[in-house]
């Protein structure tokens, strides 16, 4: 199959240019120094953090590590860049910091041992930090760290939790916790700096429904005890304002379908709303005094992040399946325009709705311009599982389209953006429920004439990789090739080897540990069905992955080897994915070559 190429660059196909073209994230700006910003870019070929002084226009690469860096926070006073330092993508490490202008990288909290991160909040002067930590031994701990003093533990629990926010004057700390044992639906607690409780909000109590809460942020005003939170009381995510001092809850009631999130505008008088519905999103401004929402014009597609600036403008990261991402402003300008080669566009996505066993399933379809079926077709399954595919730019699907494939992405049960019941539906029959939806969309794709039933590729990364291996074993006649990227392959071994927060999620999804509900783990494990797999299997895995650890993948591969099944395995020296552009290109090239070889055969 031919590769499309942009005129003027004959030596590089468009699919590779989409990975190499410089990208930037939505810049984070310092609350009390808004001309100082922090963003992520792949300009050097590896995703790293960059400091940006908007006054002078100077941009400076702040981190430089072989496997890249993306987790960073700018202190509210703009003086410090905090970044998380792990080892080769294993997500286990410590916070370091450096001056905004550049300088030595030093441990930010010298008294804290390495851990998995569980949230971070910084005071306005940058001298106090609230640090969340997670380890297999201790569960979750939260520490108050004042500059020049030993950090003090103010919270501890075996179940997963995380730091939500620190109030503007530093007197209140909001955390999300799952002490009730349901890792999918958090409760909220507000603490004083000494660890004593001020207020508690738990929507899992006293009812039969499982309802979650999330911290969206304290009001950006000294002495203001209002906390913006997200709730699911009407079957979807919506914001409300909770005054933790008085207990008063102010519901916004926006009457919008789909999920709604929000953040404070800088003076605390309004909220910036992000509304997501049916794989697309839009922005609104909500005036708290007038209780009115006004739409902010954005193009059709997906807003991946947005922030309200002190000058009244809104900056947002936007893309569509056809158009590459750009950081835009309501002032009408492009905020960050990275230098270098331009990213080639792709083709628009088409919406398909398919009747499934649990309700209507939304699928997103891309195919080569002008192509008619039946086509070789890639079913690209998203990770999460509590996530969703959207009308946004993705270099991977675009590469398959360039090579003549149709690409179908399925927002199966478990996906977000279609209501709480749809997200929560996968419990106990984990993996099997999602694959019922995938099978329904597959049947539509074949019967509609779009997909060639003899050339169907099942693929995905993380949870999508898990569903790929499970689908190859439970639906052995349905797929021609399977490509699983950083997958769960042996669910029991994965549970015992993965980070503690994911153990808690698995207990929630499956209703217990492998020892407590062995039949559920067995039914949901790809290893159970490995001897039924008929299609050639390609697996790629990071040797330092704490989410889908390498040992459980090796167990699955040994079973394939024992019966001479057609398979290839690629192991790379990183964690749950790579931040190195060359590595990403290499992986996708190997995946496409594997598919082409076995579909042709």
PDB file of N, CA and C in Angstrom, residues 274-335:
ATOM      1  N   UNK A 274     -16.070  23.373  30.340  1.00  0.00           N
ATOM      2  CA  UNK A 274     -15.757  22.504  29.206  1.00  0.00           C
ATOM      3  C   UNK A 274     -16.849  21.443  29.134  1.00  0.00           C
ATOM      4  N   UNK A 275     -17.593  21.464  28.044  1.00  0.00           N
ATOM      5  CA  UNK A 275     -18.719  20.549  27.859  1.00  0.00           C
ATOM      6  C   UNK A 275     -18.357  19.518  26.798  1.00  0.00           C
ATOM      7  N   UNK A 276     -18.385  18.228  27.174  1.00  0.00           N
ATOM      8  CA  UNK A 276     -18.040  17.135  26.259  1.00  0.00           C
ATOM      9  C   UNK A 276     -19.269  16.274  25.997  1.00  0.00           C
ATOM     10  N   UNK A 277     -19.564  16.050  24.720  1.00  0.00           N
ATOM     11  CA  UNK A 277     -20.759  15.288  24.359  1.00  0.00           C
ATOM     12  C   UNK A 277     -20.541  14.612  23.011  1.00  0.00           C
ATOM     13  N   UNK A 278     -20.737  13.289  22.996  1.00  0.00           N
ATOM     14  CA  UNK A 278     -20.665  12.502  21.774  1.00  0.00           C
ATOM     15  C   UNK A 278     -19.363  12.768  21.014  1.00  0.00           C
ATOM     16  N   UNK A 279     -18.247  12.681  21.741  1.00  0.00           N
ATOM     17  CA  UNK A 279     -16.892  12.713  21.177  1.00  0.00           C
ATOM     18  C   UNK A 279     -16.446  14.095  20.717  1.00  0.00           C
ATOM     19  N   UNK A 280     -17.174  15.160  21.093  1.00  0.00           N
ATOM     20  CA  UNK A 280     -16.769  16.522  20.762  1.00  0.00           C
ATOM     21  C   UNK A 280     -16.957  17.403  21.989  1.00  0.00           C
ATOM     22  N   UNK A 281     -16.390  18.613  21.946  1.00  0.00           N
ATOM     23  CA  UNK A 281     -16.470  19.458  23.127  1.00  0.00           C
ATOM     24  C   UNK A 281     -16.582  20.917  22.732  1.00  0.00           C
ATOM     25  N   UNK A 282     -17.041  21.725  23.696  1.00  0.00           N
ATOM     26  CA  UNK A 282     -17.204  23.158  23.501  1.00  0.00           C
ATOM     27  C   UNK A 282     -16.912  23.870  24.815  1.00  0.00           C
ATOM     28  N   UNK A 283     -16.744  25.198  24.751  1.00  0.00           N
ATOM     29  CA  UNK A 283     -16.442  26.021  25.916  1.00  0.00           C
ATOM     30  C   UNK A 283     -17.590  26.979  26.197  1.00  0.00           C
ATOM     31  N   UNK A 284     -17.801  27.261  27.497  1.00  0.00           N
ATOM     32  CA  UNK A 284     -18.777  28.255  27.933  1.00  0.00           C
ATOM     33  C   UNK A 284     -18.196  29.031  29.105  1.00  0.00           C
ATOM     34  N   UNK A 285     -18.684  30.233  29.317  1.00  0.00           N
ATOM     35  CA  UNK A 285     -18.361  31.021  30.499  1.00  0.00           C
ATOM     36  C   UNK A 285     -19.620  31.131  31.337  1.00  0.00           C
ATOM     37  N   UNK A 286     -19.500  30.765  32.625  1.00  0.00           N
ATOM     38  CA  UNK A 286     -20.654  30.776  33.523  1.00  0.00           C
ATOM     39  C   UNK A 286     -20.468  31.877  34.554  1.00  0.00           C
ATOM     40  N   UNK A 287     -21.363  32.875  34.521  1.00  0.00           N
ATOM     41  CA  UNK A 287     -21.349  33.977  35.483  1.00  0.00           C
ATOM     42  C   UNK A 287     -22.063  33.526  36.751  1.00  0.00           C
ATOM     43  N   UNK A 288     -21.334  33.465  37.874  1.00  0.00           N
ATOM     44  CA  UNK A 288     -21.912  32.930  39.103  1.00  0.00           C
ATOM     45  C   UNK A 288     -22.996  33.829  39.685  1.00  0.00           C
ATOM     46  N   UNK A 289     -22.853  35.147  39.564  1.00  0.00           N
ATOM     47  CA  UNK A 289     -23.870  36.059  40.106  1.00  0.00           C
ATOM     48  C   UNK A 289     -25.137  36.028  39.273  1.00  0.00           C
ATOM     49  N   UNK A 290     -25.007  36.074  37.968  1.00  0.00           N
ATOM     50  CA  UNK A 290     -26.175  36.078  37.085  1.00  0.00           C
ATOM     51  C   UNK A 290     -26.714  34.671  36.837  1.00  0.00           C
ATOM     52  N   UNK A 291     -25.910  33.648  37.180  1.00  0.00           N
ATOM     53  CA  UNK A 291     -26.276  32.250  36.944  1.00  0.00           C
ATOM     54  C   UNK A 291     -26.615  32.024  35.466  1.00  0.00           C
ATOM     55  N   UNK A 292     -25.764  32.557  34.609  1.00  0.00           N
ATOM     56  CA  UNK A 292     -25.969  32.444  33.171  1.00  0.00           C
ATOM     57  C   UNK A 292     -24.701  31.925  32.502  1.00  0.00           C
ATOM     58  N   UNK A 293     -24.902  31.082  31.485  1.00  0.00           N
ATOM     59  CA  UNK A 293     -23.793  30.534  30.716  1.00  0.00           C
ATOM     60  C   UNK A 293     -23.798  31.127  29.316  1.00  0.00           C
ATOM     61  N   UNK A 294     -22.635  31.518  28.835  1.00  0.00           N
ATOM     62  CA  UNK A 294     -22.478  32.072  27.498  1.00  0.00           C
ATOM     63  C   UNK A 294     -21.471  31.227  26.734  1.00  0.00           C
ATOM     64  N   UNK A 295     -21.829  30.785  25.539  1.00  0.00           N
ATOM     65  CA  UNK A 295     -20.929  29.962  24.745  1.00  0.00           C
ATOM     66  C   UNK A 295     -19.745  30.763  24.234  1.00  0.00           C
ATOM     67  N   UNK A 296     -18.587  30.134  24.260  1.00  0.00           N
ATOM     68  CA  UNK A 296     -17.358  30.713  23.716  1.00  0.00           C
ATOM     69  C   UNK A 296     -17.112  30.039  22.364  1.00  0.00           C
ATOM     70  N   UNK A 297     -17.098  30.769  21.273  1.00  0.00           N
ATOM     71  CA  UNK A 297     -16.974  30.139  19.948  1.00  0.00           C
ATOM     72  C   UNK A 297     -15.659  29.364  19.799  1.00  0.00           C
ATOM     73  N   UNK A 298     -15.789  28.107  19.412  1.00  0.00           N
ATOM     74  CA  UNK A 298     -14.643  27.272  19.048  1.00  0.00           C
ATOM     75  C   UNK A 298     -15.045  26.457  17.822  1.00  0.00           C
ATOM     76  N   UNK A 299     -14.079  26.020  17.013  1.00  0.00           N
ATOM     77  CA  UNK A 299     -14.425  25.208  15.841  1.00  0.00           C
ATOM     78  C   UNK A 299     -14.950  23.838  16.273  1.00  0.00           C
ATOM     79  N   UNK A 300     -15.712  23.169  15.410  1.00  0.00           N
ATOM     80  CA  UNK A 300     -16.141  21.793  15.713  1.00  0.00           C
ATOM     81  C   UNK A 300     -14.934  20.886  15.884  1.00  0.00           C
ATOM     82  N   UNK A 301     -14.935  20.081  16.905  1.00  0.00           N
ATOM     83  CA  UNK A 301     -13.819  19.199  17.198  1.00  0.00           C
ATOM     84  C   UNK A 301     -13.713  18.983  18.686  1.00  0.00           C
ATOM     85  N   UNK A 302     -12.483  18.928  19.187  1.00  0.00           N
ATOM     86  CA  UNK A 302     -12.258  18.605  20.592  1.00  0.00           C
ATOM     87  C   UNK A 302     -11.329  19.624  21.240  1.00  0.00           C
ATOM     88  N   UNK A 303     -11.769  20.157  22.383  1.00  0.00           N
ATOM     89  CA  UNK A 303     -10.933  20.997  23.228  1.00  0.00           C
ATOM     90  C   UNK A 303     -10.289  20.087  24.268  1.00  0.00           C
ATOM     91  N   UNK A 304      -8.975  19.896  24.170  1.00  0.00           N
ATOM     92  CA  UNK A 304      -8.274  18.981  25.069  1.00  0.00           C
ATOM     93  C   UNK A 304      -7.857  19.641  26.377  1.00  0.00           C
ATOM     94  N   UNK A 305      -7.950  20.954  26.456  1.00  0.00           N
ATOM     95  CA  UNK A 305      -7.627  21.688  27.672  1.00  0.00           C
ATOM     96  C   UNK A 305      -7.902  23.152  27.439  1.00  0.00           C
ATOM     97  N   UNK A 306      -8.262  23.862  28.504  1.00  0.00           N
ATOM     98  CA  UNK A 306      -8.573  25.287  28.381  1.00  0.00           C
ATOM     99  C   UNK A 306      -8.256  25.980  29.687  1.00  0.00           C
ATOM    100  N   UNK A 307      -7.901  27.268  29.603  1.00  0.00           N
ATOM    101  CA  UNK A 307      -7.613  28.047  30.797  1.00  0.00           C
ATOM    102  C   UNK A 307      -8.008  29.498  30.562  1.00  0.00           C
ATOM    103  N   UNK A 308      -8.610  30.116  31.592  1.00  0.00           N
ATOM    104  CA  UNK A 308      -9.000  31.523  31.530  1.00  0.00           C
ATOM    105  C   UNK A 308      -7.850  32.375  32.041  1.00  0.00           C
ATOM    106  N   UNK A 309      -7.452  33.366  31.257  1.00  0.00           N
ATOM    107  CA  UNK A 309      -6.331  34.235  31.593  1.00  0.00           C
ATOM    108  C   UNK A 309      -6.815  35.493  32.321  1.00  0.00           C
ATOM    109  N   UNK A 310      -5.930  36.169  33.060  1.00  0.00           N
ATOM    110  CA  UNK A 310      -6.329  37.380  33.797  1.00  0.00           C
ATOM    111  C   UNK A 310      -6.837  38.512  32.901  1.00  0.00           C
ATOM    112  N   UNK A 311      -6.427  38.552  31.636  1.00  0.00           N
ATOM    113  CA  UNK A 311      -6.884  39.624  30.750  1.00  0.00           C
ATOM    114  C   UNK A 311      -8.277  39.367  30.173  1.00  0.00           C
ATOM    115  N   UNK A 312      -8.927  38.269  30.601  1.00  0.00           N
ATOM    116  CA  UNK A 312     -10.263  37.949  30.129  1.00  0.00           C
ATOM    117  C   UNK A 312     -10.294  37.013  28.942  1.00  0.00           C
ATOM    118  N   UNK A 313      -9.154  36.745  28.333  1.00  0.00           N
ATOM    119  CA  UNK A 313      -9.113  35.811  27.212  1.00  0.00           C
ATOM    120  C   UNK A 313      -9.108  34.371  27.726  1.00  0.00           C
ATOM    121  N   UNK A 314      -9.401  33.460  26.822  1.00  0.00           N
ATOM    122  CA  UNK A 314      -9.347  32.028  27.121  1.00  0.00           C
ATOM    123  C   UNK A 314      -8.394  31.381  26.128  1.00  0.00           C
ATOM    124  N   UNK A 315      -7.432  30.625  26.630  1.00  0.00           N
ATOM    125  CA  UNK A 315      -6.543  29.850  25.784  1.00  0.00           C
ATOM    126  C   UNK A 315      -6.955  28.396  25.819  1.00  0.00           C
ATOM    127  N   UNK A 316      -6.896  27.733  24.672  1.00  0.00           N
ATOM    128  CA  UNK A 316      -7.359  26.350  24.635  1.00  0.00           C
ATOM    129  C   UNK A 316      -6.592  25.561  23.580  1.00  0.00           C
ATOM    130  N   UNK A 317      -6.442  24.268  23.840  1.00  0.00           N
ATOM    131  CA  UNK A 317      -5.796  23.350  22.906  1.00  0.00           C
ATOM    132  C   UNK A 317      -6.890  22.642  22.135  1.00  0.00           C
ATOM    133  N   UNK A 318      -6.900  22.839  20.814  1.00  0.00           N
ATOM    134  CA  UNK A 318      -7.989  22.326  19.978  1.00  0.00           C
ATOM    135  C   UNK A 318      -7.425  21.486  18.840  1.00  0.00           C
ATOM    136  N   UNK A 319      -8.193  20.475  18.431  1.00  0.00           N
ATOM    137  CA  UNK A 319      -7.885  19.729  17.216  1.00  0.00           C
ATOM    138  C   UNK A 319      -9.147  19.028  16.750  1.00  0.00           C
ATOM    139  N   UNK A 320      -9.090  18.478  15.561  1.00  0.00           N
ATOM    140  CA  UNK A 320     -10.112  17.558  15.068  1.00  0.00           C
ATOM    141  C   UNK A 320      -9.385  16.384  14.435  1.00  0.00           C
ATOM    142  N   UNK A 321     -10.114  15.358  14.042  1.00  0.00           N
ATOM    143  CA  UNK A 321      -9.460  14.213  13.411  1.00  0.00           C
ATOM    144  C   UNK A 321      -8.734  14.627  12.150  1.00  0.00           C
ATOM    145  N   UNK A 322      -9.228  15.657  11.474  1.00  0.00           N
ATOM    146  CA  UNK A 322      -8.630  16.097  10.217  1.00  0.00           C
ATOM    147  C   UNK A 322      -7.549  17.147  10.408  1.00  0.00           C
ATOM    148  N   UNK A 323      -7.655  17.974  11.440  1.00  0.00           N
ATOM    149  CA  UNK A 323      -6.758  19.121  11.600  1.00  0.00           C
ATOM    150  C   UNK A 323      -5.868  18.950  12.828  1.00  0.00           C
ATOM    151  N   UNK A 324      -4.568  19.191  12.684  1.00  0.00           N
ATOM    152  CA  UNK A 324      -3.618  19.011  13.796  1.00  0.00           C
ATOM    153  C   UNK A 324      -3.899  19.969  14.947  1.00  0.00           C
ATOM    154  N   UNK A 325      -3.394  19.651  16.136  1.00  0.00           N
ATOM    155  CA  UNK A 325      -3.669  20.476  17.315  1.00  0.00           C
ATOM    156  C   UNK A 325      -2.970  21.829  17.250  1.00  0.00           C
ATOM    157  N   UNK A 326      -3.613  22.807  17.884  1.00  0.00           N
ATOM    158  CA  UNK A 326      -3.037  24.147  17.993  1.00  0.00           C
ATOM    159  C   UNK A 326      -3.528  24.767  19.294  1.00  0.00           C
ATOM    160  N   UNK A 327      -2.663  25.558  19.939  1.00  0.00           N
ATOM    161  CA  UNK A 327      -3.050  26.308  21.127  1.00  0.00           C
ATOM    162  C   UNK A 327      -3.587  27.658  20.666  1.00  0.00           C
ATOM    163  N   UNK A 328      -4.884  27.865  20.832  1.00  0.00           N
ATOM    164  CA  UNK A 328      -5.542  29.059  20.334  1.00  0.00           C
ATOM    165  C   UNK A 328      -5.996  29.947  21.494  1.00  0.00           C
ATOM    166  N   UNK A 329      -6.418  31.147  21.152  1.00  0.00           N
ATOM    167  CA  UNK A 329      -6.934  32.091  22.138  1.00  0.00           C
ATOM    168  C   UNK A 329      -8.198  32.735  21.594  1.00  0.00           C
ATOM    169  N   UNK A 330      -9.104  33.076  22.505  1.00  0.00           N
ATOM    170  CA  UNK A 330     -10.306  33.798  22.083  1.00  0.00           C
ATOM    171  C   UNK A 330      -9.970  35.202  21.599  1.00  0.00           C
ATOM    172  N   UNK A 331      -8.730  35.632  21.806  1.00  0.00           N
ATOM    173  CA  UNK A 331      -8.296  36.913  21.257  1.00  0.00           C
ATOM    174  C   UNK A 331      -8.071  36.829  19.749  1.00  0.00           C
ATOM    175  N   UNK A 332      -8.131  35.607  19.199  1.00  0.00           N
ATOM    176  CA  UNK A 332      -8.007  35.422  17.768  1.00  0.00           C
ATOM    177  C   UNK A 332      -6.637  35.021  17.290  1.00  0.00           C
ATOM    178  N   UNK A 333      -5.693  34.838  18.188  1.00  0.00           N
ATOM    179  CA  UNK A 333      -4.339  34.501  17.766  1.00  0.00           C
ATOM    180  C   UNK A 333      -3.974  33.074  18.181  1.00  0.00           C
ATOM    181  N   UNK A 334      -2.977  32.529  17.495  1.00  0.00           N
ATOM    182  CA  UNK A 334      -2.384  31.261  17.906  1.00  0.00           C
ATOM    183  C   UNK A 334      -1.392  31.563  19.021  1.00  0.00           C
ATOM    184  N   UNK A 335      -1.550  30.922  20.153  1.00  0.00           N
ATOM    185  CA  UNK A 335      -0.750  31.249  21.333  1.00  0.00           C
ATOM    186  C   UNK A 335       0.690  30.773  21.179  1.00  0.00           C
TER     187      UNK A 335
END
